Amino acid sequence: MEQWWWYFWFSIISLFGASLGNWIHRWRNPKCNGKLPPGSMGLPLIGETLSFFVTSNSIDIHPFVAQRMKRYGSLFKTSLAGRPVVVSLDPDFNYFVLQQEDKLVELYYMDSLAKLVHQDDMKNIGGDFHKYFRRVILSHFGHEPLKHKLLSQFEDVINHELQDWSKLPQVDLKHQTASMLFNTASKILMSCVPEENLGHDLSDILQGLMTFPKKEKALKLTSGVLEERMNLYPTDKGDLLEKMVGDMGNEAGLTKQFVSHALFGLFIATIETIAPTITLAAKYLLDNPSALQHLTEEHERIVKKREDAKSGVSWDDYKSMTFTHYV
């Protein structure tokens, strides 16, 4: 009897061990119709998520990416937040993938992004809505709007902000830039400047892993402005919100909830990308006096060529800023 009981437990443990080993093997070697790039899937379930979220004080490329680039090259596989992922750091390959949308590849929103900009199932939206959204954004932020309207608006805002900053004992460049961007984006997106500037909150929101109080405050703002605009529609605002309100009955998935979340997402995209970039640009210029001098000289030459030195930046001025564009 005792010998039978021992064999029983030995069989159970052996079966469990074999199943566990097989599961780990399948985790580390996921199925693929083609050929997967090199890389590690990390630990079962959590993958390499912990390494990915390790903070870095360096302004260089994140250690998680740098280490894997050195080991595997510009294309590698991994697992983040429970999802198998292929990471590409190859510009040519990335461009190719973007050109193959709705051909070889299908647009997919990660769960975290879906929760950020929309509470419903974003898988039902698909590439058609993405194309619509991209088209609407380019019509308000693309080449023609920049040339005919936005360039002068940006210059006015920046000049006003710099005058205010000059009166401060010190300037937190990232936060002050975030506030400036929030006001500017509010005017362009919704034709209004809210009483409460949420630039500081939004500039830190991703570092706070989407803390609910900050997110809900921003969503309350966009939802309130949307409701007000829907009650007044049509207006002569001509902003992005006006366009989306007008299209709500014609575009599938363009609900009140999605529009308010999309506006929130645009605020995040504007502030979270531009504010750190300007901050880093300022740091690099201060660390490289020769580059700062080159930049200053370029703008002085542009001003000297103008018939009226106090006139605003023209489109020709903007196109001639060769070194500025490099910066």
Coordinates of C-alpha atoms in Angstrom, one line a residue:
M1 CA 0.0 0.0 0.0
E2 CA 2.7 2.4 1.0
Q3 CA 4.7 1.6 -2.2
W4 CA 1.6 2.2 -4.3
W5 CA 1.0 5.6 -2.6
W6 CA 4.7 6.5 -3.3
Y7 CA 4.3 5.7 -7.0
F8 CA 1.1 7.7 -7.2
W9 CA 2.7 10.9 -5.8
F10 CA 5.9 10.3 -7.9
S11 CA 3.7 10.1 -11.0
I12 CA 1.8 13.3 -10.1
I13 CA 5.0 15.2 -9.4
S14 CA 6.6 13.9 -12.6
L15 CA 3.5 14.9 -14.7
F16 CA 3.5 18.3 -13.1
G17 CA 7.2 18.8 -13.7
A18 CA 6.9 17.7 -17.4
S19 CA 3.9 20.0 -17.9
L20 CA 5.7 22.9 -16.3
G21 CA 8.8 22.3 -18.4
N22 CA 6.8 22.1 -21.5
W23 CA 4.9 25.3 -20.6
I24 CA 8.2 27.2 -20.0
H25 CA 9.6 25.9 -23.3
R26 CA 6.5 27.1 -25.2
W27 CA 6.7 30.5 -23.4
R28 CA 10.4 30.9 -24.4
N29 CA 9.7 29.7 -27.9
P30 CA 6.4 31.2 -29.0
K31 CA 4.7 29.8 -32.2
C32 CA 5.1 31.9 -35.3
N33 CA 4.2 31.4 -38.9
G34 CA 7.4 33.1 -40.0
K35 CA 10.8 33.6 -38.3
L36 CA 11.0 35.5 -35.0
P37 CA 13.9 37.8 -34.3
P38 CA 16.4 36.9 -31.6
G39 CA 15.6 37.9 -28.0
S40 CA 14.5 36.7 -24.6
M41 CA 10.9 36.2 -23.4
G42 CA 12.1 36.6 -19.8
L43 CA 10.3 35.0 -16.9
P44 CA 6.9 33.3 -17.5
L45 CA 4.0 35.7 -17.3
I46 CA 5.9 38.8 -16.2
G47 CA 8.4 38.5 -19.1
E48 CA 11.0 41.3 -19.0
T49 CA 8.5 43.9 -17.6
L50 CA 10.5 44.6 -14.4
S51 CA 13.6 45.4 -16.4
F52 CA 11.6 47.6 -18.7
F53 CA 10.2 49.8 -15.9
V54 CA 13.5 50.3 -14.1
T55 CA 14.0 54.1 -14.0
S56 CA 17.1 55.7 -15.5
N57 CA 18.6 59.1 -14.7
S58 CA 20.4 59.1 -18.0
I59 CA 19.2 61.3 -20.9
D60 CA 20.7 58.7 -23.3
I61 CA 18.7 55.7 -24.7
H62 CA 17.1 53.6 -22.0
P63 CA 19.3 50.8 -20.6
F64 CA 16.6 48.2 -21.4
V65 CA 16.8 49.1 -25.1
A66 CA 20.5 49.8 -25.2
Q67 CA 21.4 46.4 -23.7
R68 CA 19.2 44.5 -26.1
M69 CA 20.4 46.4 -29.1
K70 CA 24.0 45.5 -28.2
R71 CA 23.0 41.8 -27.7
Y72 CA 20.5 41.2 -30.5
G73 CA 20.6 44.2 -32.9
S74 CA 17.9 46.7 -33.9
L75 CA 15.1 44.0 -34.0
F76 CA 14.4 41.8 -31.0
K77 CA 11.6 40.0 -29.3
T78 CA 10.6 40.3 -25.7
S79 CA 7.5 40.1 -23.4
L80 CA 6.1 43.2 -21.7
A81 CA 3.1 43.4 -19.4
G82 CA 2.0 39.9 -20.3
R83 CA 2.2 40.4 -24.0
P84 CA 4.7 39.0 -26.6
V85 CA 6.3 42.0 -28.3
V86 CA 8.7 42.5 -31.2
V87 CA 10.7 45.8 -30.8
S88 CA 12.1 47.5 -33.9
L89 CA 14.7 50.3 -33.7
D90 CA 15.4 50.2 -37.4
P91 CA 14.0 53.4 -39.1
D92 CA 13.8 51.8 -42.6
F93 CA 11.9 48.8 -41.3
N94 CA 9.6 50.9 -39.3
Y95 CA 8.8 53.0 -42.3
F96 CA 8.1 49.9 -44.3
V97 CA 5.7 48.6 -41.6
L98 CA 3.8 51.9 -41.5
Q99 CA 3.4 51.8 -45.3
Q100 CA 2.0 48.3 -45.1
E101 CA -1.0 49.2 -42.9
D102 CA -4.1 47.3 -44.1
K103 CA -1.9 45.3 -46.4
L104 CA 0.7 43.1 -44.5
V105 CA 0.0 44.5 -41.1
E106 CA -3.1 45.5 -39.1
L107 CA -3.3 48.4 -36.7
Y108 CA -3.6 47.3 -33.1
Y109 CA -4.0 49.3 -30.0
M110 CA -2.4 47.9 -26.8
D111 CA -4.7 47.4 -23.8
S112 CA -2.9 50.2 -21.9
L113 CA -3.5 52.7 -24.8
A114 CA -7.1 51.6 -25.1
K115 CA -7.7 52.3 -21.5
L116 CA -6.0 55.7 -21.8
V117 CA -8.0 57.1 -24.7
H118 CA -11.1 55.0 -24.8
Q119 CA -13.1 52.8 -22.4
D120 CA -14.8 50.7 -25.0
D121 CA -13.3 48.0 -27.2
M122 CA -10.9 49.7 -29.6
K123 CA -10.5 46.6 -31.7
N124 CA -13.8 47.4 -33.4
I125 CA -12.4 50.8 -34.7
G126 CA -9.8 49.5 -37.0
G127 CA -7.5 51.2 -39.5
D128 CA -10.3 53.2 -41.2
F129 CA -10.9 55.3 -38.1
H130 CA -7.2 55.7 -37.6
K131 CA -6.9 57.1 -41.1
Y132 CA -9.8 59.5 -40.4
F133 CA -8.2 60.7 -37.1
R134 CA -4.8 61.2 -38.8
R135 CA -6.5 63.1 -41.6
V136 CA -8.4 65.4 -39.2
I137 CA -5.3 66.1 -37.2
L138 CA -3.1 66.9 -40.2
S139 CA -5.8 69.3 -41.5
H140 CA -5.3 71.3 -38.3
F141 CA -1.6 70.7 -37.5
G142 CA -0.1 69.9 -40.9
H143 CA 2.0 71.8 -43.4
E144 CA -0.7 74.2 -44.6
P145 CA -2.0 75.2 -41.2
L146 CA 1.5 75.7 -40.0
K147 CA 2.4 77.9 -43.0
H148 CA -0.7 80.1 -43.0
K149 CA -1.8 80.3 -39.3
L150 CA 0.0 78.3 -36.6
L151 CA 3.5 79.7 -37.1
S152 CA 2.4 83.2 -36.1
Q153 CA 0.3 81.9 -33.3
F154 CA 3.2 79.9 -31.9
E155 CA 5.5 82.9 -32.1
D156 CA 3.0 85.1 -30.2
V157 CA 2.6 82.6 -27.5
I158 CA 6.3 82.0 -27.1
N159 CA 7.1 85.7 -27.0
H160 CA 4.5 86.2 -24.3
E161 CA 5.7 83.3 -22.3
L162 CA 9.4 84.3 -22.5
Q163 CA 8.4 87.8 -21.2
D164 CA 6.6 86.2 -18.2
W165 CA 9.5 83.8 -17.5
S166 CA 12.0 86.7 -17.5
K167 CA 10.3 88.1 -14.4
L168 CA 10.7 84.8 -12.4
P169 CA 13.6 84.1 -10.1
Q170 CA 14.0 80.7 -11.7
V171 CA 12.3 78.6 -14.4
D172 CA 11.4 74.9 -14.3
L173 CA 11.6 74.6 -18.1
K174 CA 9.7 71.3 -18.4
H175 CA 6.8 72.4 -16.3
Q176 CA 6.6 75.9 -17.7
T177 CA 6.7 74.6 -21.2
A178 CA 4.0 72.1 -20.4
S179 CA 1.7 74.9 -19.2
M180 CA 2.4 76.9 -22.3
L181 CA 1.6 73.9 -24.5
F182 CA -1.6 73.2 -22.6
N183 CA -2.9 76.7 -23.2
T184 CA -1.8 76.6 -26.9
A185 CA -3.3 73.2 -27.5
S186 CA -6.5 74.3 -25.8
K187 CA -6.9 77.2 -28.2
I188 CA -6.2 75.2 -31.3
L189 CA -8.2 72.0 -30.3
M190 CA -11.1 73.6 -28.5
S191 CA -10.9 77.4 -29.0
C192 CA -10.8 78.1 -25.3
V193 CA -8.3 78.4 -22.4
P194 CA -9.6 76.7 -19.3
E195 CA -9.3 78.6 -16.0
E196 CA -7.2 75.8 -14.5
N197 CA -4.0 75.0 -16.3
L198 CA -3.5 71.2 -16.3
G199 CA -0.1 71.3 -18.0
H200 CA 1.8 70.4 -14.9
D201 CA -0.5 67.4 -14.1
L202 CA -0.4 66.2 -17.7
S203 CA 3.4 66.5 -18.0
D204 CA 3.8 64.1 -15.0
I205 CA 0.8 61.8 -15.7
L206 CA 2.7 59.0 -17.5
Q207 CA 5.3 59.0 -14.8
G208 CA 2.5 58.5 -12.3
L209 CA 1.2 55.5 -14.4
M210 CA -2.1 57.3 -15.2
T211 CA -3.1 58.2 -11.7
F212 CA -6.9 58.5 -11.6
P213 CA -7.3 61.9 -10.0
K214 CA -5.2 63.6 -12.7
K215 CA -6.8 61.7 -15.5
E216 CA -10.3 62.2 -14.3
K217 CA -9.7 65.9 -13.9
A218 CA -8.5 66.2 -17.5
L219 CA -11.4 64.0 -18.8
K220 CA -13.9 66.1 -17.0
L221 CA -12.5 69.2 -18.7
T222 CA -12.7 67.7 -22.2
S223 CA -16.1 66.2 -21.6
G224 CA -17.5 69.5 -20.4
V225 CA -16.2 71.4 -23.4
L226 CA -17.6 68.8 -25.7
E227 CA -21.0 68.9 -24.2
E228 CA -21.0 72.7 -24.5
R229 CA -19.9 72.6 -28.1
M230 CA -22.6 70.0 -29.0
N231 CA -25.3 72.3 -27.5
L232 CA -24.0 75.3 -29.6
Y233 CA -23.2 73.4 -32.8
P234 CA -22.7 74.6 -35.5
T235 CA -20.4 77.5 -34.7
D236 CA -17.7 79.4 -36.6
K237 CA -14.9 78.1 -34.5
G238 CA -13.3 76.0 -37.2
D239 CA -11.2 74.1 -34.7
L240 CA -10.6 70.3 -34.4
L241 CA -13.4 69.9 -31.9
E242 CA -15.9 71.5 -34.3
K243 CA -14.9 69.1 -37.1
M244 CA -15.3 66.0 -34.8
V245 CA -18.6 67.1 -33.5
G246 CA -19.9 67.6 -37.0
D247 CA -18.6 64.1 -37.9
M248 CA -20.1 62.3 -34.9
G249 CA -23.2 61.1 -36.7
N250 CA -21.3 60.0 -39.8
E251 CA -18.2 58.2 -38.5
A252 CA -18.5 54.8 -36.9
G253 CA -17.0 54.7 -33.4
L254 CA -17.0 58.5 -33.1
T255 CA -19.0 58.7 -29.9
K256 CA -19.1 61.4 -27.2
Q257 CA -17.0 59.2 -25.0
F258 CA -14.4 58.6 -27.7
V259 CA -14.1 62.3 -28.7
S260 CA -13.5 63.4 -25.1
H261 CA -10.9 60.6 -24.6
A262 CA -9.3 61.5 -28.0
L263 CA -8.9 65.1 -26.9
F264 CA -7.3 64.0 -23.7
G265 CA -5.0 61.7 -25.7
L266 CA -4.0 64.7 -27.9
F267 CA -3.2 66.8 -24.9
I268 CA -0.9 64.0 -23.6
A269 CA 0.7 63.5 -27.0
T270 CA 1.4 67.2 -27.3
I271 CA 2.8 67.9 -23.8
E272 CA 4.5 64.6 -23.2
T273 CA 6.6 64.7 -26.4
I274 CA 7.3 68.4 -26.8
A275 CA 8.0 69.6 -23.2
P276 CA 10.8 67.0 -22.6
T277 CA 12.3 67.6 -26.1
I278 CA 12.5 71.4 -25.5
T279 CA 14.0 70.8 -22.0
L280 CA 16.7 68.5 -23.5
A281 CA 17.4 70.9 -26.3
A282 CA 18.0 73.7 -23.8
K283 CA 20.3 71.4 -21.8
Y284 CA 22.4 70.3 -24.8
L285 CA 22.7 74.0 -26.0
L286 CA 23.9 75.1 -22.6
D287 CA 26.4 72.2 -22.5
N288 CA 27.6 73.2 -26.0
P289 CA 28.3 76.9 -26.2
S290 CA 29.5 76.7 -29.8
A291 CA 26.1 75.2 -30.9
L292 CA 24.3 77.9 -29.0
Q293 CA 26.4 80.6 -30.7
H294 CA 25.7 79.0 -34.1
L295 CA 22.0 79.0 -33.4
T296 CA 22.0 82.7 -32.2
E297 CA 23.9 83.8 -35.3
E298 CA 21.5 82.1 -37.6
H299 CA 18.5 83.9 -36.1
E300 CA 20.4 87.2 -36.0
R301 CA 21.0 86.9 -39.8
I302 CA 17.3 86.2 -40.4
V303 CA 16.3 89.3 -38.5
K304 CA 18.8 91.5 -40.3
K305 CA 17.4 90.4 -43.7
R306 CA 13.9 91.6 -42.8
E307 CA 12.6 94.9 -44.0
D308 CA 11.0 95.4 -40.6
A309 CA 13.0 93.8 -37.8
K310 CA 9.9 93.7 -35.6
S311 CA 7.8 91.7 -38.1
G312 CA 6.9 88.2 -37.2
V313 CA 8.5 85.0 -38.5
S314 CA 7.6 84.3 -42.1
W315 CA 7.3 81.0 -43.8
D316 CA 10.5 81.8 -45.7
D317 CA 12.3 82.6 -42.4
Y318 CA 11.1 79.3 -41.0
K319 CA 12.4 77.3 -44.1
S320 CA 15.8 79.0 -43.9
M321 CA 16.4 77.9 -40.3
T322 CA 18.7 75.1 -41.3
F323 CA 20.7 74.8 -38.1
T324 CA 17.6 75.4 -36.0
H325 CA 15.9 72.4 -37.5
Y326 CA 19.0 70.3 -36.6
V327 CA 18.7 71.5 -33.0

